[in-house]
Coordinates of C-alpha atoms and ligand atoms in Angstrom, one line a residue:
M1119 CA 103.7 48.9 159.0
N1120 CA 103.9 46.3 156.4
N1121 CA 102.6 47.9 153.1
R1122 CA 101.3 44.6 151.7
R1123 CA 99.3 44.0 154.9
D1124 CA 98.0 47.6 154.8
F1125 CA 96.9 47.0 151.2
L1126 CA 95.0 43.8 152.3
R1127 CA 93.4 45.7 155.1
L1128 CA 92.3 48.4 152.7
G1129 CA 90.9 45.7 150.6
A1130 CA 88.9 44.4 153.6
G1131 CA 87.5 48.0 154.2
V1132 CA 86.6 48.2 150.5
L1133 CA 84.9 44.9 150.6
A1134 CA 83.0 46.0 153.7
T1135 CA 81.7 49.0 151.7
G1136 CA 82.2 49.7 148.1
M1137 CA 82.0 46.1 146.7
L1138 CA 78.7 45.2 148.1
P1139 CA 76.3 44.1 145.4
T1140 CA 74.5 47.1 144.0
S1141 CA 71.1 45.4 144.6
L1142 CA 71.9 45.0 148.3
L1143 CA 73.5 48.4 148.5
W1144 CA 70.5 50.3 147.4
A1145 CA 67.8 47.9 148.6
S1146 CA 66.8 50.2 151.4
T1147 CA 67.9 53.5 149.8
K1148 CA 66.5 56.5 151.6
V1149 CA 67.6 60.1 151.1
K1150 CA 67.9 62.0 154.4
R1151 CA 68.6 65.7 154.7
V1152 CA 70.7 67.0 157.6
P1153 CA 72.4 70.3 158.3
A1154 CA 75.7 68.6 159.2
L1155 CA 77.0 65.1 158.8
V1156 CA 79.9 63.7 160.8
I1157 CA 81.8 60.7 159.5
G1158 CA 83.4 58.6 162.2
G1159 CA 82.2 57.9 165.7
G1160 CA 85.5 58.1 167.6
L1161 CA 86.2 60.8 170.1
A1162 CA 86.7 63.4 167.4
G1163 CA 83.4 62.7 165.6
L1164 CA 81.4 62.5 168.8
S1165 CA 83.0 65.7 170.1
T1166 CA 82.1 67.4 166.8
A1167 CA 78.5 66.3 167.0
R1168 CA 78.2 67.2 170.7
N1169 CA 79.6 70.7 170.0
L1170 CA 77.5 71.2 166.9
K1171 CA 74.4 70.4 169.1
R1172 CA 75.6 72.9 171.7
L1173 CA 75.8 75.5 168.9
G1174 CA 72.3 74.7 167.8
I1175 CA 73.2 72.6 164.7
D1176 CA 71.6 69.2 164.2
S1177 CA 73.9 66.5 162.9
V1178 CA 74.1 62.8 162.3
V1179 CA 77.2 60.7 163.0
L1180 CA 77.9 57.8 160.6
E1181 CA 80.2 55.1 162.1
A1182 CA 81.5 52.1 160.2
R1183 CA 81.9 49.8 163.1
D1184 CA 79.2 48.4 165.3
R1185 CA 80.6 50.4 168.2
V1186 CA 81.7 53.9 169.0
G1187 CA 85.1 54.9 170.4
G1188 CA 87.3 54.1 167.4
R1189 CA 90.9 53.8 168.7
T1190 CA 89.6 53.4 172.2
I1191 CA 88.1 50.0 173.1
N1192 CA 87.3 48.3 176.3
L1193 CA 88.2 44.6 176.5
P1194 CA 86.2 42.6 179.1
L1195 CA 88.0 41.0 182.1
P1196 CA 86.6 38.6 184.7
G1197 CA 84.5 40.1 187.5
G1198 CA 82.9 42.8 185.2
H1199 CA 86.2 44.7 184.9
V1200 CA 87.7 46.0 181.6
V1201 CA 91.1 46.8 180.3
E1202 CA 91.8 49.1 177.4
G1203 CA 93.0 47.7 174.0
G1204 CA 93.7 51.2 172.7
G1205 CA 93.9 54.8 174.0
E1206 CA 93.9 54.8 177.8
W1207 CA 95.8 57.3 180.0
I1208 CA 95.5 61.0 180.3
G1209 CA 97.6 63.6 182.2
P1210 CA 98.2 67.2 183.0
G1211 CA 97.2 69.7 180.3
Q1212 CA 94.8 67.2 178.6
D1213 CA 91.9 69.4 179.8
R1214 CA 89.4 68.8 176.9
I1215 CA 89.2 65.0 177.2
A1216 CA 89.1 65.4 181.0
A1217 CA 86.2 67.9 180.6
L1218 CA 84.3 65.7 178.2
A1219 CA 84.7 62.7 180.5
A1220 CA 83.4 64.7 183.5
E1221 CA 80.5 66.0 181.4
V1222 CA 79.4 62.5 180.5
G1223 CA 79.9 61.1 184.0
V1224 CA 83.2 59.1 183.6
D1225 CA 85.5 59.5 186.6
T1226 CA 89.3 59.1 186.6
F1227 CA 91.6 57.3 189.0
D1228 CA 95.3 57.3 189.6
A1229 CA 97.3 54.7 187.5
Y1230 CA 99.5 52.6 189.8
Y1231 CA 103.1 53.7 190.0
S1232 CA 104.0 53.1 193.7
G1233 CA 107.3 51.3 193.9
A1234 CA 110.2 50.7 191.6
G1235 CA 110.1 50.3 187.9
I1236 CA 112.4 47.9 186.0
Y1237 CA 114.8 49.1 183.3
E1238 CA 116.7 47.2 180.8
I1239 CA 118.7 49.4 178.4
Q1240 CA 121.7 48.1 176.4
G1241 CA 121.7 45.0 178.5
L1242 CA 121.9 46.7 181.9
V1243 CA 119.0 45.8 184.2
S1244 CA 118.2 48.1 187.1
K1245 CA 115.3 48.9 189.4
G1246 CA 114.2 52.3 190.7
L1247 CA 112.6 55.5 189.8
L1248 CA 115.0 56.0 186.8
P1249 CA 117.2 53.7 184.9
E1250 CA 120.8 53.2 186.1
L1251 CA 123.0 55.4 183.9
S1252 CA 126.4 57.0 184.0
L1253 CA 126.8 60.7 184.7
Q1254 CA 127.9 61.1 181.0
Q1255 CA 124.8 59.3 179.7
G1256 CA 122.5 61.4 182.0
F1257 CA 124.2 64.6 180.9
S1258 CA 124.2 63.7 177.2
F1259 CA 120.5 62.7 177.2
S1260 CA 119.4 65.8 179.2
R1261 CA 121.4 68.1 176.9
L1262 CA 119.8 66.8 173.8
A1263 CA 116.3 66.5 175.3
W1264 CA 116.6 70.1 176.4
R1265 CA 117.7 71.2 172.8
L1266 CA 114.8 69.3 171.3
Q1267 CA 112.4 70.9 173.7
S1268 CA 113.5 74.4 173.0
M1269 CA 113.4 73.8 169.2
A1270 CA 109.8 72.4 169.7
D1271 CA 108.9 75.5 171.8
S1272 CA 110.0 77.8 169.0
L1273 CA 107.6 76.3 166.4
P1274 CA 104.4 78.1 165.5
L1275 CA 101.9 76.1 167.5
G1276 CA 99.9 73.7 165.3
K1277 CA 101.6 75.0 162.1
P1278 CA 105.1 73.6 162.2
W1279 CA 105.4 74.0 158.4
K1280 CA 105.5 77.7 159.0
A1281 CA 108.7 77.6 161.0
I1282 CA 111.5 79.6 159.4
N1283 CA 113.7 76.5 159.2
A1284 CA 110.8 74.1 158.5
N1285 CA 112.4 72.6 155.4
Y1286 CA 115.6 71.7 157.2
L1287 CA 113.7 70.2 160.1
D1288 CA 111.4 68.2 157.9
N1289 CA 114.2 66.9 155.7
I1290 CA 116.3 65.3 158.4
T1291 CA 115.3 62.4 160.6
L1292 CA 115.4 62.5 164.4
A1293 CA 118.2 59.8 164.3
A1294 CA 120.3 61.8 161.8
W1295 CA 119.9 64.9 163.9
L1296 CA 120.9 63.1 167.1
K1297 CA 124.0 61.6 165.4
K1298 CA 124.9 65.0 164.1
E1299 CA 124.7 66.4 167.6
G1300 CA 127.1 63.7 168.8
A1301 CA 124.5 61.5 170.6
S1302 CA 125.9 58.2 172.0
S1303 CA 124.3 54.9 171.1
W1304 CA 122.7 54.9 174.6
V1305 CA 121.0 58.2 174.0
I1306 CA 119.8 57.0 170.5
D1307 CA 118.5 53.8 172.2
A1308 CA 116.6 55.9 174.7
F1309 CA 114.9 57.8 171.9
R1310 CA 114.2 54.6 170.1
I1311 CA 112.2 53.5 173.2
I1312 CA 110.3 56.8 173.2
T1313 CA 109.4 56.9 169.5
R1314 CA 108.5 53.2 169.4
A1315 CA 106.1 53.9 172.3
I1316 CA 104.5 57.1 171.1
M1317 CA 104.8 56.8 167.3
S1318 CA 105.1 53.1 166.5
G1319 CA 108.3 53.8 164.6
Y1320 CA 112.0 54.4 165.0
P1321 CA 114.0 57.7 164.9
E1322 CA 115.7 56.5 161.7
R1323 CA 112.5 57.1 159.8
I1324 CA 110.8 59.9 161.7
S1325 CA 110.9 63.5 160.5
L1326 CA 112.5 65.8 163.1
L1327 CA 109.8 68.4 162.4
W1328 CA 107.1 65.8 163.1
F1329 CA 108.8 64.8 166.4
L1330 CA 109.1 68.4 167.5
H1331 CA 105.5 69.2 166.5
Y1332 CA 104.3 66.2 168.4
I1333 CA 106.2 67.1 171.6
Q1334 CA 105.1 70.7 171.4
S1335 CA 101.5 69.8 170.8
S1336 CA 101.4 67.3 173.7
G1337 CA 102.9 69.7 176.2
G1338 CA 106.6 68.6 176.3
L1339 CA 109.0 65.7 176.2
L1340 CA 109.0 65.4 180.0
G1341 CA 105.2 64.8 180.1
I1342 CA 105.4 62.2 177.4
A1343 CA 108.2 60.4 179.2
L1344 CA 106.8 60.6 182.7
N1345 CA 104.1 58.2 183.9
D1346 CA 103.2 59.6 187.3
N1347 CA 102.2 63.2 186.8
G1348 CA 102.9 62.8 183.1
L1349 CA 100.6 61.8 180.2
Q1350 CA 100.2 58.3 181.7
D1351 CA 98.9 59.7 185.1
L1352 CA 95.2 58.9 185.1
R1353 CA 92.9 56.1 184.0
F1354 CA 89.1 56.2 183.4
V1355 CA 86.7 54.3 185.7
G1356 CA 85.0 51.7 183.5
G1357 CA 87.7 52.1 180.7
S1358 CA 88.4 55.0 178.3
Q1359 CA 85.7 53.8 175.8
M1360 CA 83.1 54.7 178.3
V1361 CA 83.7 58.4 177.4
S1362 CA 82.5 57.7 173.8
I1363 CA 79.8 55.3 174.9
N1364 CA 78.3 57.9 177.2
A1365 CA 78.8 60.7 174.7
A1366 CA 77.0 58.7 172.1
K1367 CA 74.1 58.0 174.5
D1368 CA 73.6 61.7 174.8
L1369 CA 73.3 62.0 171.0
G1370 CA 70.8 59.1 170.9
D1371 CA 69.5 58.0 167.5
K1372 CA 71.7 60.6 165.8
V1373 CA 74.6 58.1 166.0
H1374 CA 74.3 55.4 163.3
L1375 CA 76.5 52.3 163.9
G1376 CA 77.5 49.9 161.2
E1377 CA 77.1 52.5 158.5
P1378 CA 80.4 53.0 156.7
V1379 CA 80.6 55.9 154.3
I1380 CA 81.4 54.8 150.7
S1381 CA 81.5 58.1 148.9
V1382 CA 81.2 61.9 149.3
S1383 CA 80.3 64.3 146.5
D1384 CA 80.6 68.0 147.1
N1385 CA 78.4 69.2 144.3
P1386 CA 78.8 73.0 143.8
T1387 CA 75.1 73.4 143.5
G1388 CA 72.9 71.7 146.1
S1389 CA 74.1 69.8 149.1
V1390 CA 77.0 67.5 149.8
E1391 CA 75.9 63.9 149.0
V1392 CA 77.1 61.1 151.2
Q1393 CA 76.5 57.5 150.4
T1394 CA 76.5 54.5 152.7
P1395 CA 75.3 50.9 152.1
K1396 CA 72.0 52.0 153.8
G1397 CA 71.2 55.1 151.9
T1398 CA 72.0 58.6 150.8
Y1399 CA 72.4 61.7 152.9
L1400 CA 72.3 65.3 151.8
A1401 CA 74.1 67.7 154.1
E1402 CA 75.1 71.4 154.1
R1403 CA 78.5 70.5 155.6
V1404 CA 80.4 67.3 156.2
V1405 CA 83.0 66.7 158.9
V1406 CA 85.3 63.7 158.3
A1407 CA 86.6 62.7 161.8
M1408 CA 89.4 60.2 161.5
S1409 CA 93.1 59.8 160.7
P1410 CA 94.1 61.1 157.2
A1411 CA 95.1 57.5 156.3
D1412 CA 91.6 56.2 157.1
T1413 CA 90.0 58.6 154.7
L1414 CA 91.6 56.7 151.8
R1415 CA 88.7 54.3 151.9
I1416 CA 86.2 57.0 151.1
N1417 CA 85.7 57.9 147.5
F1418 CA 85.6 61.7 147.3
K1419 CA 83.9 61.7 143.9
T1420 CA 84.2 65.5 143.3
G1421 CA 87.9 65.4 144.1
L1422 CA 90.0 66.9 146.9
S1423 CA 92.7 69.5 146.7
A1424 CA 96.1 68.2 145.3
Q1425 CA 97.6 68.9 148.8
R1426 CA 94.9 66.9 150.6
E1427 CA 95.3 64.0 148.1
S1428 CA 99.0 64.0 148.6
L1429 CA 98.6 64.1 152.4
V1430 CA 96.2 61.1 152.5
K1431 CA 98.3 59.0 150.1
K1432 CA 101.5 59.6 152.0
W1433 CA 99.9 59.1 155.4
A1434 CA 98.3 55.8 154.4
G1435 CA 101.6 54.6 152.8
L1436 CA 103.7 55.1 156.0
T1437 CA 105.8 52.2 157.3
R1438 CA 104.4 51.6 160.7
L1439 CA 105.2 48.9 163.3
P1440 CA 102.0 46.8 163.4
L1441 CA 100.8 47.2 166.9
I1442 CA 99.2 44.8 169.4
K1443 CA 98.3 46.0 172.9
H1444 CA 97.9 42.9 175.1
S1445 CA 97.2 42.2 178.8
V1446 CA 98.0 39.2 180.9
I1447 CA 95.7 38.5 183.8
Y1448 CA 96.7 37.2 187.2
K1449 CA 94.8 36.4 190.5
K1450 CA 96.4 39.5 192.0
P1451 CA 99.0 42.2 191.3
F1452 CA 101.8 40.0 192.9
W1453 CA 104.6 42.3 191.9
R1454 CA 103.3 45.0 194.2
E1455 CA 104.2 42.9 197.2
A1456 CA 107.8 42.9 195.9
G1457 CA 107.9 46.7 195.8
L1458 CA 107.5 46.8 192.1
N1459 CA 105.1 49.1 190.2
G1460 CA 104.8 46.7 187.3
N1461 CA 106.4 49.1 184.9
V1462 CA 109.2 47.9 182.5
V1463 CA 111.1 50.0 180.1
T1464 CA 113.3 47.9 177.8
D1465 CA 115.1 47.9 174.5
H1466 CA 115.9 44.2 174.9
S1467 CA 112.4 42.5 174.7
P1468 CA 109.6 42.1 172.2
L1469 CA 107.5 43.7 174.9
Q1470 CA 107.8 47.4 174.5
L1471 CA 106.7 49.1 177.7
V1472 CA 104.9 47.1 180.5
F1473 CA 102.3 48.7 182.8
D1474 CA 100.4 47.6 185.8
N1475 CA 96.8 47.9 184.5
S1476 CA 95.0 46.1 187.3
P1477 CA 91.5 47.3 188.2
Q1478 CA 91.3 50.1 190.7
D1479 CA 90.3 47.7 193.5
A1480 CA 93.3 45.4 192.7
S1481 CA 90.9 42.4 192.7
L1482 CA 92.9 41.1 189.7
G1483 CA 96.4 41.6 188.5
V1484 CA 96.9 42.9 185.0
L1485 CA 100.2 43.5 183.2
T1486 CA 99.7 45.3 179.9
S1487 CA 102.3 45.7 177.2
F1488 CA 102.8 46.5 173.5
L1489 CA 104.2 44.3 170.9
S1490 CA 105.0 44.5 167.2
A1491 CA 104.5 41.0 165.7
A1492 CA 106.5 42.0 162.6
E1493 CA 109.6 42.3 164.9
V1494 CA 109.0 39.0 166.6
P1495 CA 108.0 36.3 164.0
G1496 CA 107.9 33.7 166.9
M1497 CA 104.9 35.6 168.3
A1498 CA 103.0 36.1 165.1
S1499 CA 100.1 34.0 166.2
K1500 CA 97.8 34.7 169.2
T1501 CA 98.4 31.1 170.5
D1502 CA 102.2 31.8 170.6
R1503 CA 101.6 35.1 172.3
V1504 CA 99.5 33.6 175.0
R1505 CA 102.3 31.1 175.7
L1506 CA 105.3 33.2 175.2
I1507 CA 104.4 36.6 176.7
P1508 CA 104.2 35.3 180.3
Q1509 CA 107.6 33.7 179.8
E1510 CA 109.0 37.1 178.7
L1511 CA 107.3 38.8 181.7
S1512 CA 108.9 36.2 184.0
R1513 CA 112.3 37.5 183.1
Y1514 CA 111.4 40.7 185.0
F1515 CA 108.8 39.5 187.6
G1516 CA 110.0 36.0 188.3
S1517 CA 108.2 32.6 188.0
K1518 CA 104.9 34.0 189.5
A1519 CA 104.4 35.7 186.1
L1520 CA 103.9 32.3 184.5
D1521 CA 100.9 31.6 186.7
T1522 CA 98.3 33.4 184.5
T1523 CA 94.5 33.3 184.7
G1524 CA 93.8 34.9 181.3
Y1525 CA 94.9 36.9 178.3
V1526 CA 93.3 39.6 176.2
E1527 CA 94.6 41.7 173.2
K1528 CA 93.7 44.1 170.5
D1529 CA 95.6 43.6 167.3
W1530 CA 95.5 47.0 165.5
S1531 CA 97.4 45.7 162.5
T1532 CA 94.4 43.7 161.3
D1533 CA 91.7 46.3 162.0
P1534 CA 90.3 47.5 158.7
W1535 CA 89.0 50.7 160.1
S1536 CA 92.2 51.9 161.8
I1537 CA 95.0 51.9 159.3
G1538 CA 96.2 55.2 160.8
C1539 CA 96.5 53.7 164.3
I1540 CA 99.6 55.8 165.4
T1541 CA 101.7 57.9 163.2
P1542 CA 105.5 57.8 162.5
L1543 CA 105.5 60.6 159.9
T1544 CA 108.6 60.5 157.6
K1545 CA 110.5 63.3 156.0
G1546 CA 109.0 65.9 153.7
I1547 CA 105.3 65.3 154.4
L1548 CA 104.5 68.0 156.9
T1549 CA 106.1 70.8 154.9
T1550 CA 104.5 69.7 151.6
A1551 CA 101.1 68.7 152.8
G1552 CA 100.7 69.6 156.5
P1553 CA 98.3 72.6 155.9
A1554 CA 95.8 70.1 154.4
L1555 CA 95.4 68.5 157.8
R1556 CA 92.8 71.1 158.8
K1557 CA 92.0 73.2 155.7
P1558 CA 88.5 72.4 154.5
V1559 CA 88.0 71.3 150.9
G1560 CA 84.8 73.0 149.7
R1561 CA 82.2 72.0 152.2
I1562 CA 84.2 69.1 153.6
H1563 CA 85.9 69.8 157.0
W1564 CA 88.4 67.6 158.8
A1565 CA 88.7 66.5 162.4
G1566 CA 90.6 63.6 164.1
T1567 CA 93.4 63.8 166.5
E1568 CA 96.0 64.1 163.8
S1569 CA 94.5 67.5 162.8
A1570 CA 94.7 68.9 166.3
E1571 CA 97.0 71.8 167.1
I1572 CA 97.1 70.7 170.8
G1573 CA 97.1 67.1 171.8
C1574 CA 97.9 65.7 168.4
G1575 CA 98.0 61.9 168.5
Y1576 CA 96.2 61.8 171.9
M1577 CA 92.6 61.4 173.0
D1578 CA 92.7 65.1 174.1
G1579 CA 93.6 66.1 170.5
A1580 CA 90.7 64.1 169.2
V1581 CA 88.2 66.0 171.4
R1582 CA 89.8 69.4 170.6
S1583 CA 89.7 68.7 166.8
G1584 CA 86.0 68.0 167.1
E1585 CA 85.5 71.3 169.0
H1586 CA 87.4 73.1 166.2
A1587 CA 85.5 71.5 163.4
A1588 CA 82.1 72.3 165.1
I1589 CA 83.1 76.0 165.4
E1590 CA 84.2 76.0 161.7
V1591 CA 80.9 74.6 160.6
H1592 CA 78.8 76.8 162.9
K1593 CA 80.6 79.9 161.5
V1594 CA 79.6 79.1 157.9
L1595 CA 76.1 77.8 158.6
K1596 CA 75.4 80.8 160.8
A1597 CA 76.6 83.2 158.2
K1598 CA 74.1 81.7 155.7
V1599 CA 71.1 82.4 158.0
Ligands
LIG969 C1 97.3 51.1 171.1 C2 97.0 52.6 171.3 C3 97.3 53.2 172.5 C4 97.0 54.5 172.7 N1 97.2 55.1 173.9 C5 96.8 56.3 174.2 C6 96.8 56.8 175.5 O1 97.2 56.1 176.5 N2 96.4 58.1 175.7 C7 95.9 58.9 174.7 O2 95.5 60.0 174.9 N3 95.8 58.4 173.4 C8 96.2 57.1 173.2 N4 96.1 56.6 171.9 C9 95.6 57.5 170.8 C10 94.0 57.7 170.9 O3 93.4 56.4 171.1 C11 93.6 58.4 169.7 O4 94.3 59.6 169.5 C12 92.1 58.7 169.6 O5 91.3 57.7 170.1 C13 91.7 59.1 168.2 O6 90.4 59.5 168.1 P1 89.8 60.0 166.7 O7 88.4 60.2 166.9 O8 90.6 61.1 166.2 O9 90.0 58.8 165.7 P2 89.4 57.2 165.7 O10 89.3 56.8 167.1 O11 90.2 56.5 164.8 O12 88.0 57.5 165.1 C14 87.7 57.4 163.7 C15 86.4 56.6 163.5 O13 86.0 56.7 162.2 C16 85.5 55.4 161.8 N5 85.6 55.2 160.4 C17 86.7 55.0 159.6 N6 86.3 54.9 158.3 C18 85.0 55.2 158.3 C19 84.0 55.2 157.2 N7 84.4 55.1 155.9 N8 82.7 55.5 157.5 C20 82.3 55.7 158.8 N9 83.2 55.6 159.8 C21 84.5 55.4 159.6 C22 86.3 54.4 162.6 O14 85.7 53.2 162.7 C23 86.5 55.2 163.9 O15 85.5 54.8 164.9 C24 96.4 55.3 171.7 C25 96.0 54.7 170.5 C26 96.3 53.3 170.3 C27 95.9 52.7 169.0

């Protein structure tokens, strides 16, 4: 991501919190005491609070935005439908997000994959279940994918920095390793499509150790790559944000919206002091539930460990592709009549992957895709995107793709509360600062999908990280009784 833009977004966050006039800041200052305080009302924070409650510990969740769900957000469509602007699909092995959804009454349905997908790799357009490729390309990709998978399987789960060859793996990029192994340009392009989709970055910058950790943590490369029966298998009825909305309803007035945390002081005597524009909280334990990059906005007045400081600074400073998830609306999913499933995988378009995201009853047609405006200056403005994206879709789906009825998008690159949108971790960060992802600093604990041993980067990881943090806090608070 553009560092200057990140800096400006950080500025927006600071303006939203720390630079409020002192008189306004403390006008309604109240000191509240709580056993545990959770910062962040995304899936990780809500999972933390829910599990603390289950373990008999009262907590308050402080959320900066005026909504819960963090990196999951429902965008309204005509007819009362919604489409997701952030996290959306789940698949096999993602049991904890599935369990949470079931507990809060959110059902799932099968994403639509009947019919042929469209592939455009290195200029060759094909339709089918898989891209058209030569025997040599297929063999070469499978061989390297298998090698990567077995290297990933041999890492200590959730602690990749403890691998015997961790230093080597963390000091080489995925692209450098692929080249060393003799990968053809076709194979490298295939991995560029994968990392652009899952990490918002390219193999040339991504640490091999991070890539291996990510695929191990999410259950394997095959699951990541597959849609049907893979990690893009199921969608949530009412949209993924419903899971957070319903989980927050269960917590009632314990979830405080529009209350960004400005500072945290872990005073050795007394309680941890947390300040927001609305007042001061004193807590026995604090759980910070967000990406390491997003914690940069909070002033940890009593300091953090050197390793945690380094983790946060490096995470926030990563070069990410600024990401926009957008959906074009049609009267109906017309591509289905042509035997297409709406899926496009391409290395030749500003649109990354395209998915059929129509409502379950197919009363509307929706094609969703991802775009990095930094790579396509011609689509930098929303007006241009509304005009040009249907034209781009028409290359794959014909002139009917021009006949749109609406357009919605979520631009993550301008969101001041989600700098750590998706993570393309570069060389040397996991081995030097990785353990700080989960290690508490004094009475401050960490959650958020990036800290999860299983499901790192996914909604499942967010839920699991909250379960882990709640158990950690319960252990220490119970020991004190
Ligand atoms: C475009 C996109 C597509 C994705 N697709 C998928 C997918 O299909 N499947 C999948 O499983 N995952 C997907 N993900 C990832 C998934 O959305 C995330 O892993 C998950 O939602 C992260 O949850 P979290 O609680 O860890 O963090 P967040 O959702 O980021 O929650 C952190 C919360 O902390 C709040 N916060 C930040 N600063 C402060 C502060 N100072 N004070 C108080 N609150 C603060 C934020 O507002 C936010 O609500 C996608 C993500 C994106 C962006």
